[in-house]
Amino acid sequence: MAHCWCGSGLPYEDCHKKSDLRLEALHKKGERVPPKTLVKNAAQIEGIRRASKINSLVLDAVAEKIRVGMTTGEIDRIVDRTTRALGGIPAPLNYEGFPKSVCTSVNDVVCHGIPSDGVVLKEGDIVNVDCTTIVDGFYGDASRMFTFGPLSPAAEKLVRVTKESVEIAVEHLYPCCHLGDVGFYIDRHARKNGFSVVREIGGHGCGLKMHEEPYVCHIGKKGKGMVLVPGMIFTIEPMINEGSPLFTVDKTDGWQVRTIDGGLSAQVEHMILITEEGYEILSA
Ligand code: MF3
Ligand code: CO
Ligand code: CO
């Protein structure tokens, strides 16, 4: 019996055959289908689920310790230490030259904030902590917002709406829905509340590498784009801005992304598996 093309060593019948037939049928119907390599097999899903669980434990450790007066450099050390204690590797460290083990994006920093002993968290701040963990070669990627009250009403609302936008988009996922649905629901909720969505930086397939296809844009058209079939794993991670959706990239470090107008930006990232029944939030 022929082994599956994916290298699992399993008979094709027990591995990707079912999903390959589904892709073929969808393609015949005129749908844009993912390359078959983006559909994970059972062993890969198990590995990615475990990496995601450990990544969530790292975020739990941050949640337990983060407080006003702490520097983002200290958050980096908590993440690095906790990740390694749990048997993982922090993926950001040295990724394309990124200098730290986690991204900490405070206030007007949209994403890719570099932890520093010079950045002290203070009352009124909103900060996104974005962790990516490698466990046995599999990746988990997720981020949470932390806030230090009292917040301005605008900051409070921005963080709430950002969380809600992800929840709404996730609730609308179903087997063989479309990539454009994600952006449609996120952008609609942000705009309804007077906020704007960053278009050029978004989510991504994830699991065997940190960043895989497809690019998940947080602005989109319902029913358009690639079909999301069972076995696909990707992030939803909108960056939602108080004012302009435009941004600049720090010329000195080449990483830190800031809003062009100095307005606040919030982000929440979850990693999602599409299943035969619906979806699973791997980063829950
Ligand atoms: N965790 C980020 C993401 O959600 C990627 C971080 S890349 C790094 O895609 F180099 F900044 F770490
Ligand atoms: Co991500
Ligand atoms: Co991330």
Short mmCIF file of C-alpha atoms in Angstrom, two decimals, residues 107-109 241-243 259-265:
data_model
loop_
_atom_site.label_atom_id
_atom_site.label_comp_id
_atom_site.label_asym_id
_atom_site.label_seq_id
_atom_site.Cartn_x
_atom_site.Cartn_y
_atom_site.Cartn_z
CA ASN A 107 0.35 51.84 23.60
CA ASP A 108 1.13 53.22 20.10
CA VAL A 109 3.32 50.21 19.25
CA ASN A 241 -6.03 51.35 15.90
CA GLU A 242 -7.73 54.22 17.65
CA GLY A 243 -7.03 56.57 14.74
CA THR A 259 0.89 54.07 14.57
CA ILE A 260 1.61 56.97 12.22
CA ASP A 261 -0.49 59.38 14.31
CA GLY A 262 0.67 58.26 17.75
CA GLY A 263 -2.79 56.81 18.53
CA LEU A 264 -3.24 53.62 20.52
CA SER A 265 -3.15 50.17 18.91
#
